[in-house]
Tab-separated table of C-alpha atoms and ligand atoms in Angstrom:
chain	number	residue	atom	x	y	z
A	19	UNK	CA	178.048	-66.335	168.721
A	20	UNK	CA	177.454	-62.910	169.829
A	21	UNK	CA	178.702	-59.973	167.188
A	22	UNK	CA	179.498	-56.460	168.681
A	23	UNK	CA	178.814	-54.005	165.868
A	24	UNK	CA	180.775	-50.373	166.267
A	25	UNK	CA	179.022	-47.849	164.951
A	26	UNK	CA	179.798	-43.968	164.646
A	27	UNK	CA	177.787	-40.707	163.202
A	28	UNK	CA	179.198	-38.480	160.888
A	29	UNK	CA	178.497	-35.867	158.378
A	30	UNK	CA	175.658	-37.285	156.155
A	31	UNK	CA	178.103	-39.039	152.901
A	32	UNK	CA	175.169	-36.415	150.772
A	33	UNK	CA	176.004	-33.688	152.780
A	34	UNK	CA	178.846	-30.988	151.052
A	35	UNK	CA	181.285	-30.756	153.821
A	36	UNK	CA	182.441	-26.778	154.841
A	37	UNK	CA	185.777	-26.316	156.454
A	38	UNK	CA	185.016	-23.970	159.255
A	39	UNK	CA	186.178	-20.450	159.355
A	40	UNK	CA	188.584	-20.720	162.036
A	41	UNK	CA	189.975	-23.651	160.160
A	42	UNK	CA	189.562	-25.578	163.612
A	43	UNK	CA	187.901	-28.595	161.786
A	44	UNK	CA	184.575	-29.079	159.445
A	45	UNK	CA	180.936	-27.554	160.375
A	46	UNK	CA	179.024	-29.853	162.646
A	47	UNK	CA	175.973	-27.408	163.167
A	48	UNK	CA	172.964	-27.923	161.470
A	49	UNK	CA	173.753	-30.470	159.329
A	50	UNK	CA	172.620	-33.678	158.532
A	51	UNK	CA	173.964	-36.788	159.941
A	52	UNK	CA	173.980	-40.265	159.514
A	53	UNK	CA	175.743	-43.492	160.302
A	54	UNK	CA	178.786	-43.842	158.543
A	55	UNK	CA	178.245	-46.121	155.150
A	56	UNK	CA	180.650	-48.770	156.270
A	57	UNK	CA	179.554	-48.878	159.289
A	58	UNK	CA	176.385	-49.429	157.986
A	59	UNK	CA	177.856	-52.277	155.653
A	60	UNK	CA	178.774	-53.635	158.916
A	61	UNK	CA	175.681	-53.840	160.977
A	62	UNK	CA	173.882	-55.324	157.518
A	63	UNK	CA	176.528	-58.369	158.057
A	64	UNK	CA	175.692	-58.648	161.381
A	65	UNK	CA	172.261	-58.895	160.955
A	66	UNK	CA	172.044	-61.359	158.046
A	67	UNK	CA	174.350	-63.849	160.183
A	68	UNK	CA	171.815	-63.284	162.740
A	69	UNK	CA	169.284	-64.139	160.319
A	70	UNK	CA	171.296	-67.153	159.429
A	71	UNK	CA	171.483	-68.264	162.486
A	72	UNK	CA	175.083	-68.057	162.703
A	73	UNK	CA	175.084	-64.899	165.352
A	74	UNK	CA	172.758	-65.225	168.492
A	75	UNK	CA	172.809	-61.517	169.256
A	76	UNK	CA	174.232	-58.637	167.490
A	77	UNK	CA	175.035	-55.543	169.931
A	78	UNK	CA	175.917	-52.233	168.924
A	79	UNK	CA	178.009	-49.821	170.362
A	80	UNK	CA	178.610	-46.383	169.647
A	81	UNK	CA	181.005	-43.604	171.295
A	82	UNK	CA	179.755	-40.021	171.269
A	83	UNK	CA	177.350	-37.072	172.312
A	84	UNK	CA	173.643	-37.518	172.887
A	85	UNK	CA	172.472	-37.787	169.278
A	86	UNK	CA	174.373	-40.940	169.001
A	87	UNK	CA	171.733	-42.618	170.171
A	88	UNK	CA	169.809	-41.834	166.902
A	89	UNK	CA	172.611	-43.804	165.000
A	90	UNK	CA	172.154	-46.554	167.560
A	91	UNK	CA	168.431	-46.827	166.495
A	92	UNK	CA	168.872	-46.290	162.965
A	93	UNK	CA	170.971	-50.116	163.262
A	94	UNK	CA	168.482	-51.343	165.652
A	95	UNK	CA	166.186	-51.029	163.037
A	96	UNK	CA	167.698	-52.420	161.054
A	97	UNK	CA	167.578	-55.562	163.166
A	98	UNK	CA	170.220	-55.576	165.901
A	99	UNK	CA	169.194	-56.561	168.916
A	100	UNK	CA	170.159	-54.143	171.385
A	101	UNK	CA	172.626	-51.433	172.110
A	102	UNK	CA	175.303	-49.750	173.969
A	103	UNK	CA	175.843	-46.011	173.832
A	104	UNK	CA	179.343	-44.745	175.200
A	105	UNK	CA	178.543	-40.758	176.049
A	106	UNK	CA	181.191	-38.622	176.096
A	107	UNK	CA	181.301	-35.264	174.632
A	108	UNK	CA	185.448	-35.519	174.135
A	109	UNK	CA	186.380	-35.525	170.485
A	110	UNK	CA	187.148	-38.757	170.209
A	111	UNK	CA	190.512	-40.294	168.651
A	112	UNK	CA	190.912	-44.143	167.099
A	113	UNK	CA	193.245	-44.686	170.039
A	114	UNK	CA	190.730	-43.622	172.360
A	115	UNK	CA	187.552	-45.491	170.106
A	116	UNK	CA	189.983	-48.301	170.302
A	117	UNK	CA	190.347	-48.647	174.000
A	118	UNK	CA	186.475	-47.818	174.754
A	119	UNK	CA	185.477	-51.282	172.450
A	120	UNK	CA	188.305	-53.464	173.782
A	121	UNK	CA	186.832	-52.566	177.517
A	122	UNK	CA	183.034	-53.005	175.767
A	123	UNK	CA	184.325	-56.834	174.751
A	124	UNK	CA	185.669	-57.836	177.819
A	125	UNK	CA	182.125	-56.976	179.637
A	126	UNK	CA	180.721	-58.770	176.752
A	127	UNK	CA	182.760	-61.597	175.360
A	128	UNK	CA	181.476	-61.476	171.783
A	129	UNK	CA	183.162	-63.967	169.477
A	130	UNK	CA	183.407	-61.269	166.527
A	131	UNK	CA	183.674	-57.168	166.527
A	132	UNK	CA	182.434	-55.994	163.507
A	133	UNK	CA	183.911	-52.508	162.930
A	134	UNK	CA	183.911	-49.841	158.922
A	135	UNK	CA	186.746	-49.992	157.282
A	136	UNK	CA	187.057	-46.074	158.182
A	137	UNK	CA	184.882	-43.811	159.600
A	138	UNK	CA	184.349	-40.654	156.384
A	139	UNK	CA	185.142	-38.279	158.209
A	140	UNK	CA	188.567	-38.720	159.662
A	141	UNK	CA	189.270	-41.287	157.100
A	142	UNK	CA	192.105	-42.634	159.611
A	143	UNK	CA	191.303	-46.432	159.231
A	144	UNK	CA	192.941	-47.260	162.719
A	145	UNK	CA	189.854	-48.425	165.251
A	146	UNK	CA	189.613	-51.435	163.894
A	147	UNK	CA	193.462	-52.626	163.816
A	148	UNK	CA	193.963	-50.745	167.302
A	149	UNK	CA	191.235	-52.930	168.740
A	150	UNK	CA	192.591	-55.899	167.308
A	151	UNK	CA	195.911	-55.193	168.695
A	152	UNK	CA	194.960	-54.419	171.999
A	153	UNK	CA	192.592	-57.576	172.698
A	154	UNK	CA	195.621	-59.699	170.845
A	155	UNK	CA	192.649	-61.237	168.355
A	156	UNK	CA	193.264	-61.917	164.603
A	157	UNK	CA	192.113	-59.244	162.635
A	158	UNK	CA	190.620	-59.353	158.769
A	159	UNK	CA	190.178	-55.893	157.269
A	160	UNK	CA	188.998	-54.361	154.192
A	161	UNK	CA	186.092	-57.591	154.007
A	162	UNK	CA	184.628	-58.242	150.967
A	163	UNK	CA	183.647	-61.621	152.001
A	164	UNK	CA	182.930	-63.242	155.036
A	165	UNK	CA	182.253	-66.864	155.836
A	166	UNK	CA	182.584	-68.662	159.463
A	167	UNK	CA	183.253	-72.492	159.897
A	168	UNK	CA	182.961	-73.279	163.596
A	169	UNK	CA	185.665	-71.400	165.255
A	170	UNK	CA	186.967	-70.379	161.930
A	171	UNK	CA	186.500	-66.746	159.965
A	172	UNK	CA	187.234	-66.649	156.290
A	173	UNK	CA	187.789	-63.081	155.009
A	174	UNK	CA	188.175	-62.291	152.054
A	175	UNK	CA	190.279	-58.904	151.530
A	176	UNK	CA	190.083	-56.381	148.793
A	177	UNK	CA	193.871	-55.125	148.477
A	178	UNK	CA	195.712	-53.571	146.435
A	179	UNK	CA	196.548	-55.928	143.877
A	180	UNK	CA	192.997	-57.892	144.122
A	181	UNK	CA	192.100	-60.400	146.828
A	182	UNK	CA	193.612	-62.492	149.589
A	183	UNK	CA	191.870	-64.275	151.506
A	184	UNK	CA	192.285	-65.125	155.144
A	185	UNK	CA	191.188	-67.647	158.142
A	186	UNK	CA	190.802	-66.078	161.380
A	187	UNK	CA	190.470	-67.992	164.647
A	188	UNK	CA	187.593	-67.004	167.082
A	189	UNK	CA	187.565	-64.294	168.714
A	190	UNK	CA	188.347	-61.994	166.154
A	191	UNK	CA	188.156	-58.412	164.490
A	192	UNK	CA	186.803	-57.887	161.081
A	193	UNK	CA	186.521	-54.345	159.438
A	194	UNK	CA	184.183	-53.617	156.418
A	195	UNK	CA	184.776	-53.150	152.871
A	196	UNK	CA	182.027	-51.393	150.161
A	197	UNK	CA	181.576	-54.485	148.396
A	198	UNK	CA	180.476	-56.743	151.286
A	199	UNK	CA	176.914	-56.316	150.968
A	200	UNK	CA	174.038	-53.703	150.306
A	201	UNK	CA	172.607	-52.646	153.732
A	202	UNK	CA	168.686	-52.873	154.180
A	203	UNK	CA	166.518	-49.956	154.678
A	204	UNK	CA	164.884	-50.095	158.194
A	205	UNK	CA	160.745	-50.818	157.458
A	206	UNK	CA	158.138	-48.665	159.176
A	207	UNK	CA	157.365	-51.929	161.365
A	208	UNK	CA	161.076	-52.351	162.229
A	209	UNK	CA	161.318	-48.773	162.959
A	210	UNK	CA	158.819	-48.998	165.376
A	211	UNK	CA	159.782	-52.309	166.810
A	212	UNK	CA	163.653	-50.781	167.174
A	213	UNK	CA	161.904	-47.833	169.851
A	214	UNK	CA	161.346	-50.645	172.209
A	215	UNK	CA	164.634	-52.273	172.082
A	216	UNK	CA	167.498	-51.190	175.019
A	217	UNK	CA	169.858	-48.673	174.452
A	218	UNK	CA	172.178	-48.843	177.909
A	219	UNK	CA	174.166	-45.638	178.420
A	220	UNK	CA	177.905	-45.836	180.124
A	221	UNK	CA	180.653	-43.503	180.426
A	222	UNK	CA	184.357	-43.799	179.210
A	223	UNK	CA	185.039	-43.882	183.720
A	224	UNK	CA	182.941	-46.638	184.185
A	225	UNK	CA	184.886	-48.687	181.805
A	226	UNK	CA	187.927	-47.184	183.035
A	227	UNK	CA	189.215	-45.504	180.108
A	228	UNK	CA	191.535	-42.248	180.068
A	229	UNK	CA	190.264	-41.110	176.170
A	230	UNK	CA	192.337	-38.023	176.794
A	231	UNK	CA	193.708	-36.538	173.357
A	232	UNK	CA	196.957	-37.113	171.986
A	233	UNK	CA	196.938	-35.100	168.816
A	234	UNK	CA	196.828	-31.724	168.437
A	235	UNK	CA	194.785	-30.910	164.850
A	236	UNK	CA	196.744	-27.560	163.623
A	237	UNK	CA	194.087	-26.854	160.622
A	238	UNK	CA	191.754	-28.124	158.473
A	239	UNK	CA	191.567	-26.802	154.697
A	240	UNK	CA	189.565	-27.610	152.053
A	241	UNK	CA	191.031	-28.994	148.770
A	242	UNK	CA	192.503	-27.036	146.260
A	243	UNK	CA	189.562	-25.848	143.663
A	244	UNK	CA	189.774	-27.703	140.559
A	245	UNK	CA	190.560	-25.182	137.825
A	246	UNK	CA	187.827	-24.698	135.236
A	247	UNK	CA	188.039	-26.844	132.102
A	248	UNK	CA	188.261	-25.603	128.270
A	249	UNK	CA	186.008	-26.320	125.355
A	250	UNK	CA	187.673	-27.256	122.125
A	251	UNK	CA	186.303	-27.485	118.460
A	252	UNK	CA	187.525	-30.942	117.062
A	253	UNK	CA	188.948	-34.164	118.157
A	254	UNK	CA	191.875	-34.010	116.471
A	255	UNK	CA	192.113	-30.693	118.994
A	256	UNK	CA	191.732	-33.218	121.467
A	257	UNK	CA	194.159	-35.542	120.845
A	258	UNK	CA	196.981	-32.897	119.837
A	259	UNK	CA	196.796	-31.996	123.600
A	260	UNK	CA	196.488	-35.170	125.058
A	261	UNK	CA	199.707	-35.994	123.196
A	262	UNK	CA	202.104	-32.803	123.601
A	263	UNK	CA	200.346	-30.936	126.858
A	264	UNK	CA	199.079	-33.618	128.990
A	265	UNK	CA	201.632	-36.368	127.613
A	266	UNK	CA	199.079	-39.452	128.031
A	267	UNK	CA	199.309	-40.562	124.546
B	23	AMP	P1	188.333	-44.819	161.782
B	23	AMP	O1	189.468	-45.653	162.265
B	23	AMP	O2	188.129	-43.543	162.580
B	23	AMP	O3	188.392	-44.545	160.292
B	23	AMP	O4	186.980	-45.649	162.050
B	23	AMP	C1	186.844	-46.991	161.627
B	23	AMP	C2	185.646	-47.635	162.295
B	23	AMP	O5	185.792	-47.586	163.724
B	23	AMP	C3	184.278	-46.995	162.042
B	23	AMP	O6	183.721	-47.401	160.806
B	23	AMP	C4	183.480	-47.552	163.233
B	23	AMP	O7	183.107	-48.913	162.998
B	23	AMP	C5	184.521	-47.515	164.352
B	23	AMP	N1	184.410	-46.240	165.097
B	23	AMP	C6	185.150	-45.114	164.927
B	23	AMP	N2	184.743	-44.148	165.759
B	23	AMP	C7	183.699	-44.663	166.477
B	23	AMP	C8	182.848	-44.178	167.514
B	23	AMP	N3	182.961	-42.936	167.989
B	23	AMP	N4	181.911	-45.021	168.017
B	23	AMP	C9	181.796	-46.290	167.546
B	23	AMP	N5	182.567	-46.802	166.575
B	23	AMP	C10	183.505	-46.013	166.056
């Protein structure tokens, strides 16, 4: 089975996001990036099927500028095979993310897309259940588990109230959760190994999709800042205001 990994680059999870000026969105200039931690999670998966032998070729893909293609090596190595890097410059909605991977899996016929849960810094949590709608696949999001019986993908889900579990018929969309696994740090051999693997550029025309924006962002802000805390003396301090100010007692 082949597995098409989506990756994307954002703002480094270390990295204290600023809210620019203009309040036109978050500072992109000088400052680090990385590949988004569940995408990460994702790409791990991939790879240990692969060393399984349950995947015959993991693929990445990856919508975005020129330095994309630093993310794309980062997974390869990490042991993906090869790679496919969707340039564009556009800021890029789910919608349009969406459409980009569902034309990427008809070239490619994998039998899985392996996609983050949500990318940190839109947090929308969309690409994945877009894509699945827009193939018509099964979808199993929020994996905390995944297990695959012939033509069968078992998922387990982290929801709200714990975990349900799913079975998914091939082809089929599965989004990452933080629990699924501990990605690998690429080795200095694998590093090296990754330069000579393929990374084959295309454009959002060649696969014939309009990735036009639909949403207009009005402003960005940053969070209210927490006000400062107090010191007090004794517990019994303590509790009197946990019972009559804060009421949690
Ligand atoms: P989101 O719906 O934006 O929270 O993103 C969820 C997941 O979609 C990410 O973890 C990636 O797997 C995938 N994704 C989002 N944007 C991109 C992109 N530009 N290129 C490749 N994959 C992406």
């Amino acid at each position: 089975m082949k597995i098409l990994v989506a990756v994307k680059r954002v703002i480094d999870a270390n990295i204290k996001v600023r809210v620019r000026h203009d309040g036109s969105g978050v500072e992109t200039a000088n400052v680090k990036m990385a590949m988004n931690p569940f995408c990460e999670i994702a790409v791990e998966e991939a790879v240990r099927m692969a060393e399984e032998g349950i995947a015959d070729e993991v693929v990445l893909v990856s919508a975005g500028p020129g330095p994309a293609k630093e993310t794309l090596r980062t997974g390869l190595a990490m042991g993906a095979d090869r790679a496919i890097h969707i340039v564009t410059e556009e800021t890029l909605e789910p919608l349009a993310v969406a459409k980009l991977l569902a034309a990427v899996a008809a070239r490619e016929d994998p039998g899985m897309i392996l996609l983050g849960k949500q990318a940190i810094d839109d947090d929308c949590n969309q690409t994945g259940q877009m894509l699945a709608a827009l193939l018509g696949w099964s979808q199993g999001t929020f994996a905390s588990k995944i297990t695959i019986d012939g033509d069968t993908i078992t998922v387990t889900r982290e929801v709200d109230d714990g975990l349900e579990t799913v079975a998914l018929t091939r082809p089929a969309v599965v989004t990452t959760d933080l629990r699924l696994n501990e990605p690998r740090y690429a080795t200095l051999p694998n590093i090296m190994k990754a330069k000579k693997k393929s990374i084959d550029p295309l454009t959002p025309d060649e696969l014939g999709v309009d990735i036009t924006p639909r949403l207009e962002v009005l402003r960005v802000t940053d969070p209210p800042a927490r006000e400062a805390g107090i010191k007090l003396d004794t517990a019994a301090e303590l509790v009197d205001k946990l019972v009559n100010e804060a009421g949690v007692l």
